[in-house]
Short mmCIF file of N, CA and C in Angstrom, two decimals:
data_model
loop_
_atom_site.label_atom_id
_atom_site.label_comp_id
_atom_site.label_asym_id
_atom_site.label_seq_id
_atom_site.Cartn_x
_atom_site.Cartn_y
_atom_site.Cartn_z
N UNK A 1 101.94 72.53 112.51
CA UNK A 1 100.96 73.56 112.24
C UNK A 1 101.52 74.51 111.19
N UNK A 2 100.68 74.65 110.09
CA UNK A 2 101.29 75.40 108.99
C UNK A 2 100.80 76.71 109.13
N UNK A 3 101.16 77.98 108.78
CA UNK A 3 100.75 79.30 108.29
C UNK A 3 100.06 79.80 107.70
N UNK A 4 100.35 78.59 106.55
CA UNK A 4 99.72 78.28 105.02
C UNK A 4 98.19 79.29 105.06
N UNK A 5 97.91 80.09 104.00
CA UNK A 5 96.75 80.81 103.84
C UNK A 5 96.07 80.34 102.56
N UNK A 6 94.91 79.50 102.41
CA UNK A 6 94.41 79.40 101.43
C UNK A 6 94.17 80.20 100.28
N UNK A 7 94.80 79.76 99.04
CA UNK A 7 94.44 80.81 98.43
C UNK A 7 93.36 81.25 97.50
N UNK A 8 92.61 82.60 97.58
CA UNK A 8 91.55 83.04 97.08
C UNK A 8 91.19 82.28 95.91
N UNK A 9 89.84 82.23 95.42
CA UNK A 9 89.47 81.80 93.93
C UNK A 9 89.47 83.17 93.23
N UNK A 10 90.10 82.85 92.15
CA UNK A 10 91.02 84.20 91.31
C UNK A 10 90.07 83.96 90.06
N UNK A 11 89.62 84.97 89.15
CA UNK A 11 89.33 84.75 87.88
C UNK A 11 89.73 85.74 87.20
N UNK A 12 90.83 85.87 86.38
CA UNK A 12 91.31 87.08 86.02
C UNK A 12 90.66 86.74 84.28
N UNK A 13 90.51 88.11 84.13
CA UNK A 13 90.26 88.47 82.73
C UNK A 13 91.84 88.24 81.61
N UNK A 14 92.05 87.53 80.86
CA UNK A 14 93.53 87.17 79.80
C UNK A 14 93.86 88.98 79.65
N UNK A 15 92.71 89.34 78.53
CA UNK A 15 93.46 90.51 78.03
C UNK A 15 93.30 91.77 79.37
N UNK A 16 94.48 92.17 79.46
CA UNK A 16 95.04 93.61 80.45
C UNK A 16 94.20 94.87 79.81
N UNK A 17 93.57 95.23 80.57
CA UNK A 17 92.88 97.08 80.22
C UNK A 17 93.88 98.22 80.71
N UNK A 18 94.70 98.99 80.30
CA UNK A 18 94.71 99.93 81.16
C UNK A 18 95.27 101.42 80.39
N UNK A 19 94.69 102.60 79.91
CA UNK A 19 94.84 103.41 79.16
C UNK A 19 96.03 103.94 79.90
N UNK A 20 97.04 104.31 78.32
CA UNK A 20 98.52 105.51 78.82
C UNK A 20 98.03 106.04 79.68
N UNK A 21 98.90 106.12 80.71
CA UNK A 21 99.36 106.86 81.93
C UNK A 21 98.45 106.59 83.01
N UNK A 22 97.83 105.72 83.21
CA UNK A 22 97.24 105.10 84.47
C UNK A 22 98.04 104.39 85.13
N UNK A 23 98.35 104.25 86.27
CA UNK A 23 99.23 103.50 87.05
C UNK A 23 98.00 102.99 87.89
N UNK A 24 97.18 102.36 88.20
CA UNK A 24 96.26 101.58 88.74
C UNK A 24 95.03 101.65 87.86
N UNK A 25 94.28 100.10 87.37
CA UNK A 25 93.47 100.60 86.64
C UNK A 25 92.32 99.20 87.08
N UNK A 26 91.31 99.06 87.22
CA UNK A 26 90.24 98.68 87.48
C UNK A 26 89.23 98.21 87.00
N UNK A 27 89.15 97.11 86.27
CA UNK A 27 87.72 96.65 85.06
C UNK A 27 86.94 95.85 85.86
N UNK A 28 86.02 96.06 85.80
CA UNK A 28 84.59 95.09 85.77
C UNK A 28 84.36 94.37 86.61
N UNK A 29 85.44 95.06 88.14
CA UNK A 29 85.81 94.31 89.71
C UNK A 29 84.07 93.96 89.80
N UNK A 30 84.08 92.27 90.38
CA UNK A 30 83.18 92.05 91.31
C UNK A 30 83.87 90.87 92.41
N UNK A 31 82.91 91.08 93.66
CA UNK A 31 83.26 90.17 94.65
C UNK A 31 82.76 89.90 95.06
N UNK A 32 82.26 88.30 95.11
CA UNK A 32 81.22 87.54 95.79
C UNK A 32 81.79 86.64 97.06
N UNK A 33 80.81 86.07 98.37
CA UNK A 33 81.54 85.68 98.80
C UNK A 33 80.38 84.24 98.91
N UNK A 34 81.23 83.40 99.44
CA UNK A 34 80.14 82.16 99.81
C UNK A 34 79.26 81.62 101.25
N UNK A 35 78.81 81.89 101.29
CA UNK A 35 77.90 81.30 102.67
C UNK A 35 77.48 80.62 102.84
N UNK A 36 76.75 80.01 104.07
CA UNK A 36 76.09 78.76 103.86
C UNK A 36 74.67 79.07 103.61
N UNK A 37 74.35 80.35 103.43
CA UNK A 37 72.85 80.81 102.82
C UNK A 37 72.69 80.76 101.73
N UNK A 38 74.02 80.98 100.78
CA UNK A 38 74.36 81.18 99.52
C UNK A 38 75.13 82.14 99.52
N UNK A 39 75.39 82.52 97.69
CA UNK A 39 76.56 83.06 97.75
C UNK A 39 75.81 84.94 97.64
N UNK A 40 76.94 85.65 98.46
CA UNK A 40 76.55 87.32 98.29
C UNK A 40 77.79 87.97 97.45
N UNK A 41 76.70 88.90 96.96
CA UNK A 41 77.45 89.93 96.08
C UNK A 41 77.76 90.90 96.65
N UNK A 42 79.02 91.65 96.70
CA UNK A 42 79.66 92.46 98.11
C UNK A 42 80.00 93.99 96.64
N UNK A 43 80.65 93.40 95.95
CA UNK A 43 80.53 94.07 94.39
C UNK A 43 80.27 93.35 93.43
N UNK A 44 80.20 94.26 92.36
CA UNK A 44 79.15 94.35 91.07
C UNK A 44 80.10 95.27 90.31
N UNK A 45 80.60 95.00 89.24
CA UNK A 45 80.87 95.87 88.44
C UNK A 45 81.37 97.09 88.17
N UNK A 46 83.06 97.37 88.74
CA UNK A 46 83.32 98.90 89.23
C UNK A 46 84.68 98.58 88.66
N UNK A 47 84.51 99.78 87.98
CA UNK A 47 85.59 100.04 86.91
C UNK A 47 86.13 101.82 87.32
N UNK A 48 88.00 101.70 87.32
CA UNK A 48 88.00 102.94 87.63
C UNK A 48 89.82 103.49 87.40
N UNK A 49 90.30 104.46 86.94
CA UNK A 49 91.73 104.28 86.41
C UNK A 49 92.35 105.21 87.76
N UNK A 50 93.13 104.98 87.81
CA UNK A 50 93.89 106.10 88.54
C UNK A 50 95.46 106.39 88.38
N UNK A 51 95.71 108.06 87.83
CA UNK A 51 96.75 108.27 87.10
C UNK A 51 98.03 108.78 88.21
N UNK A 52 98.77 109.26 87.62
CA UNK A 52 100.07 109.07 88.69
C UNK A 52 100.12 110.75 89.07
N UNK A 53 100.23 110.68 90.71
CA UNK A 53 99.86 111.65 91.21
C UNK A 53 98.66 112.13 91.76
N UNK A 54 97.51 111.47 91.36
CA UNK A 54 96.23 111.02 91.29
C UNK A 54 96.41 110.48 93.15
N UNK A 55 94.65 111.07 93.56
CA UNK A 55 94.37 110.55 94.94
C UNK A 55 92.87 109.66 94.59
N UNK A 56 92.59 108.63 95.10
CA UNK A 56 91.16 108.09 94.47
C UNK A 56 90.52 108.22 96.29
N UNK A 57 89.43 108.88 96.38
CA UNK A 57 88.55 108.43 97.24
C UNK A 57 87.02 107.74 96.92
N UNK A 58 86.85 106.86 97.72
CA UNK A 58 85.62 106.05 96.95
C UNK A 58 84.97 106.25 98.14
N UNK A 59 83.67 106.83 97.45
CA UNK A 59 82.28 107.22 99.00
C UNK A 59 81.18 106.55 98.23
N UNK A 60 80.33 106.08 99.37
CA UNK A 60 79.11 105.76 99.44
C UNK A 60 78.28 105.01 100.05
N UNK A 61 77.38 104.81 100.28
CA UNK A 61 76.12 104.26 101.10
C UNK A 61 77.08 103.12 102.31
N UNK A 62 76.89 102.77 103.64
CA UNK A 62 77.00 101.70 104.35
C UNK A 62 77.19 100.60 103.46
N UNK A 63 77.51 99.59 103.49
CA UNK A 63 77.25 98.43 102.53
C UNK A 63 77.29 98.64 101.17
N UNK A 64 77.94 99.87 100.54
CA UNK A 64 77.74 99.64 98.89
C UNK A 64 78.82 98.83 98.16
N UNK A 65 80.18 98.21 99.48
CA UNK A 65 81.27 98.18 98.66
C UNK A 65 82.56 98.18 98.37
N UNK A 66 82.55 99.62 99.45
CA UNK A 66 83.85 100.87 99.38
C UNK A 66 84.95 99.94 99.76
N UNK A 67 84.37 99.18 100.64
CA UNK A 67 85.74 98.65 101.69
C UNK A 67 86.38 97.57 100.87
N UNK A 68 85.21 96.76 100.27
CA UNK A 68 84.92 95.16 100.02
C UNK A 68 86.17 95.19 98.96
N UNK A 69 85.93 96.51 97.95
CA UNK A 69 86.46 96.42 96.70
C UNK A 69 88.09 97.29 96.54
N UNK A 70 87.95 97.84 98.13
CA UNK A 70 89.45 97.99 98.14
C UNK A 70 90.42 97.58 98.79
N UNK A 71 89.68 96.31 99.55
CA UNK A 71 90.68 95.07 100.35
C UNK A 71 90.47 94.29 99.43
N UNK A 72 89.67 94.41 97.98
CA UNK A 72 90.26 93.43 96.60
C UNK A 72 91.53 94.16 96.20
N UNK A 73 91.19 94.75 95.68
CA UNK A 73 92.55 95.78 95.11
C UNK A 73 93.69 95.06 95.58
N UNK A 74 94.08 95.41 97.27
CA UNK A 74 95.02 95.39 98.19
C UNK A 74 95.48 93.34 98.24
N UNK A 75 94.37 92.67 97.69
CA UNK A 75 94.59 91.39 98.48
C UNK A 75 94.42 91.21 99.46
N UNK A 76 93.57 91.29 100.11
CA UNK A 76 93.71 91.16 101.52
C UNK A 76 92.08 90.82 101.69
N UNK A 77 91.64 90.25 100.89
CA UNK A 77 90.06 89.49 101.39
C UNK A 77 90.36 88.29 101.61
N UNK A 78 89.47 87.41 102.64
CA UNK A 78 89.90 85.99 103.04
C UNK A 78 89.20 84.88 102.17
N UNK A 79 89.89 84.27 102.33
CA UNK A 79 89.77 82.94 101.17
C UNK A 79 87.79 82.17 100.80
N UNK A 80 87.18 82.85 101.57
CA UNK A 80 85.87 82.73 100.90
C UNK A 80 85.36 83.64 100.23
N UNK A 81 86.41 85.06 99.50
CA UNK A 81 85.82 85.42 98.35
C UNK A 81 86.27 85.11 96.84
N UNK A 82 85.35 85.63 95.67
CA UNK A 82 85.82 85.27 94.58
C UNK A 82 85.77 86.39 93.79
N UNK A 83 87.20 86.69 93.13
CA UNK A 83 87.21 87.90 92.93
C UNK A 83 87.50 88.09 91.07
N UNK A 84 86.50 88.26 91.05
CA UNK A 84 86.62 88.67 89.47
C UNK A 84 86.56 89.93 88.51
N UNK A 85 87.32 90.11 87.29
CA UNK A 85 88.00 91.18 86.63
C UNK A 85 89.17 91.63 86.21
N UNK A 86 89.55 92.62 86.24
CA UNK A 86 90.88 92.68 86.30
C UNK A 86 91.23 93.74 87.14
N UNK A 87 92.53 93.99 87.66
CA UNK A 87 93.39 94.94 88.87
C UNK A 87 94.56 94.82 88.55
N UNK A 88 94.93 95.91 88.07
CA UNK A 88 96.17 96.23 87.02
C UNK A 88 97.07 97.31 87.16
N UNK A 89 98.24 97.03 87.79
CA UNK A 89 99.18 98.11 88.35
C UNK A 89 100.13 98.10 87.78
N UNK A 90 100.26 99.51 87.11
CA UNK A 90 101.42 99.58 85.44
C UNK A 90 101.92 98.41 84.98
N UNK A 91 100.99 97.99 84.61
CA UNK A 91 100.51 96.85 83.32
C UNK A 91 100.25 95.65 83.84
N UNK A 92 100.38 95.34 85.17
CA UNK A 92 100.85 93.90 85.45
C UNK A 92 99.53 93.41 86.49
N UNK A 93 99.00 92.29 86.16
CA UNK A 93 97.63 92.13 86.87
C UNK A 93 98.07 91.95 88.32
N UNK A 94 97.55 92.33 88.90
CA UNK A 94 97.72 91.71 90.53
C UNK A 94 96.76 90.41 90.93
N UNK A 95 95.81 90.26 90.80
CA UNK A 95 95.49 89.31 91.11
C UNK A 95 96.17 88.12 90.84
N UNK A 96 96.23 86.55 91.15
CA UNK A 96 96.97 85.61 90.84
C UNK A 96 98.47 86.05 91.81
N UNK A 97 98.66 87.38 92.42
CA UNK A 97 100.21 87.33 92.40
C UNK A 97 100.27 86.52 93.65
N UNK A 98 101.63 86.16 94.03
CA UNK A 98 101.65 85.54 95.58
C UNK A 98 101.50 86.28 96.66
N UNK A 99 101.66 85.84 97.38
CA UNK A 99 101.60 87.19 99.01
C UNK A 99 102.37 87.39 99.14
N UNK A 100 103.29 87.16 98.82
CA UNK A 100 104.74 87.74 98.90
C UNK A 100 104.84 89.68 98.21
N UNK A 101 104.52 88.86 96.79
CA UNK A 101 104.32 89.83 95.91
C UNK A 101 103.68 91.27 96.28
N UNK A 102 102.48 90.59 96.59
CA UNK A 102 101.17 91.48 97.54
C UNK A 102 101.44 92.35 98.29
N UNK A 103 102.60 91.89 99.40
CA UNK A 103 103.12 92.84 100.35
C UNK A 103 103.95 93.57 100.23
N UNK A 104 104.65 93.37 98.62
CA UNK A 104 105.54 94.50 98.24
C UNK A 104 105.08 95.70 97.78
N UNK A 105 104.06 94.92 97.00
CA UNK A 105 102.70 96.18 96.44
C UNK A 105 102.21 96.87 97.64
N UNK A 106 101.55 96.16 98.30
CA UNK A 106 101.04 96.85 99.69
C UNK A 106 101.61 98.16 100.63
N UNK A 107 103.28 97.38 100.64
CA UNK A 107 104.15 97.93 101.79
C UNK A 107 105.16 99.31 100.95
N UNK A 108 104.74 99.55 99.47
CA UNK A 108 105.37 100.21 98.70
C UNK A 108 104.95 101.12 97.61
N UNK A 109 103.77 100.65 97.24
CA UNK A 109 103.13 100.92 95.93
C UNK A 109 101.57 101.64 96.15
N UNK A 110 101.16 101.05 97.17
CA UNK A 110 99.87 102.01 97.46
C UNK A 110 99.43 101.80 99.11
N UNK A 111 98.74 102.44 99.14
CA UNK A 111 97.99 102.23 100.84
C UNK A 111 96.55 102.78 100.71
N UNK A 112 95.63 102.55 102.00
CA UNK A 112 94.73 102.58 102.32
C UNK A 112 94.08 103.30 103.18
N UNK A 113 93.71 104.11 103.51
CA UNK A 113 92.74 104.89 104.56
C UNK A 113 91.87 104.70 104.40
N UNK A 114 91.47 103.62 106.00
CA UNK A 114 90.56 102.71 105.82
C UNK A 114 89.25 103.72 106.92
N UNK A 115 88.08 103.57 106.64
CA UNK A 115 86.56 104.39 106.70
C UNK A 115 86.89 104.58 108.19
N UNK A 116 86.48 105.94 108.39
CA UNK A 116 86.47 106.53 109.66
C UNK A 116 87.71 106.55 110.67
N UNK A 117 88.96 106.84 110.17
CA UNK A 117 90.10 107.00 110.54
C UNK A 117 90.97 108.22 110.04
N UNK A 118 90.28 109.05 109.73
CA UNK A 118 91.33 110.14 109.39
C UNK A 118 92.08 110.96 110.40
N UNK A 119 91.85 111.08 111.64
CA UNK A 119 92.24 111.66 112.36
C UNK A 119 93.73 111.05 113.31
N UNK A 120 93.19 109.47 113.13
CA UNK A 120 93.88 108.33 113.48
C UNK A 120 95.46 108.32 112.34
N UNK A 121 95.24 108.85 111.07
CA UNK A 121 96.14 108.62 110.35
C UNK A 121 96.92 109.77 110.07
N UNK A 122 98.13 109.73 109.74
CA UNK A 122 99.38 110.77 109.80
C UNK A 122 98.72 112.33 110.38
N UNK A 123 99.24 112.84 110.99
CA UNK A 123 98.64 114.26 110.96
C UNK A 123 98.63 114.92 109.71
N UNK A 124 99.76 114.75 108.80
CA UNK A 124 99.42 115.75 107.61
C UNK A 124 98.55 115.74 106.97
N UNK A 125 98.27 114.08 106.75
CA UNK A 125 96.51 113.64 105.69
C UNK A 125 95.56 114.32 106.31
N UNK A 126 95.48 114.28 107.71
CA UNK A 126 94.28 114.99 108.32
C UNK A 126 94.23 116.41 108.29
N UNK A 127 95.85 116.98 108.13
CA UNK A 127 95.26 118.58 107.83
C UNK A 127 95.19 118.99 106.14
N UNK A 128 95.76 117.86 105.44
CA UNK A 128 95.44 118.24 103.96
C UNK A 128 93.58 117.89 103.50
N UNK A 129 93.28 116.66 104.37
CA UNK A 129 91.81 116.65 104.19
C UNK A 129 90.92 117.57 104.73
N UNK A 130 91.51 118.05 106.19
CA UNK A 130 90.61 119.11 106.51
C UNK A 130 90.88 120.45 105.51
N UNK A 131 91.89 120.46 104.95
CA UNK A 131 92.17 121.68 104.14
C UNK A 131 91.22 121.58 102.77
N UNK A 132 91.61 120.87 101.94
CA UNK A 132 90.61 120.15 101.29
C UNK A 132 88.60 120.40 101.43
N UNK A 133 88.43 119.80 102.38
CA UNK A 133 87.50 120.20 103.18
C UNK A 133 86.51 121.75 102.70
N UNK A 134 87.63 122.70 103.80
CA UNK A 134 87.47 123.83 103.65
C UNK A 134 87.18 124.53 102.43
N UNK A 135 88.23 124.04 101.44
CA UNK A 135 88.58 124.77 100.51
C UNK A 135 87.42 124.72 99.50
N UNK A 136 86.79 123.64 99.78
CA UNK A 136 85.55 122.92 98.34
C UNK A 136 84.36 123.11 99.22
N UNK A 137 84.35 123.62 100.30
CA UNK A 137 83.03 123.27 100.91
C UNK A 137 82.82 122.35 101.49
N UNK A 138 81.21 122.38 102.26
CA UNK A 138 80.75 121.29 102.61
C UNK A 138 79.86 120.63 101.16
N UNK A 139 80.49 119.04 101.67
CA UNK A 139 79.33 118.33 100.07
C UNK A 139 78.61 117.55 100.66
#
């Protein structure tokens, strides 16, 4: 019995996007997955840089995405999606990398606070978000 994880269908874009001083940068992400209904579009087209020091939160509607397109980012969608664009972390595409790779990125390079867990995660995030919060209002 192998471990073995199939690996994703990758379509990376050749040429790299990513303007000075972005350390994560984001073109033209979409992610479809396959069914036996056919295939769904989970994303569409989301492009987005993020510079060093930089916090990215991504909001919106139930189903627009949020999650879909940042367990692309991370690697971590299962082998019936197809993930196309580019995902580019100081200079170097991530997609295509191995899982090996993945989990160095993962376990080192960025993380996730994943929807409806803030309270669940470190106490400080939760009092810098509630601070945050406060400070800007309600939106």
């Amino acid at each position: 019995m192998s471990d073995a994880v199939e690996p994703l269908e990758v379509e990376a874009v050749p040429d790299l996007v990513q303007p000075k001083g972005a350390v994560l940068s984001v073109r033209n992400l979409r992610v479809e997955f396959a069914t036996d209904s056919g295939t769904v579009k989970a994303v569409d087209d989301v492009s987005y840089d993020v510079f060093e020091n930089e916090v990215l939160g991504i909001v919106g509607e139930s189903g627009s995405g949020k999650t879909v397109s940042s367990l692309a980012v991370l690697g971590l969608l299962p082998s019936t999606a197809t993930i196309t664009g580019q995902i580019v972390y100081r200079g170097k595409s991530l997609l295509g990398l191995s899982e090996k790779e993945m989990r160095d990125f993962r376990g080192n390079k960025v993380a996730m606070v994943f929807p409806g867990c803030p309270r669940r995660a470190e106490p400080r995030l939760h009092r810098r978000v509630s601070d945050l919060r406060s400070h800007r209002g309600p939106s």
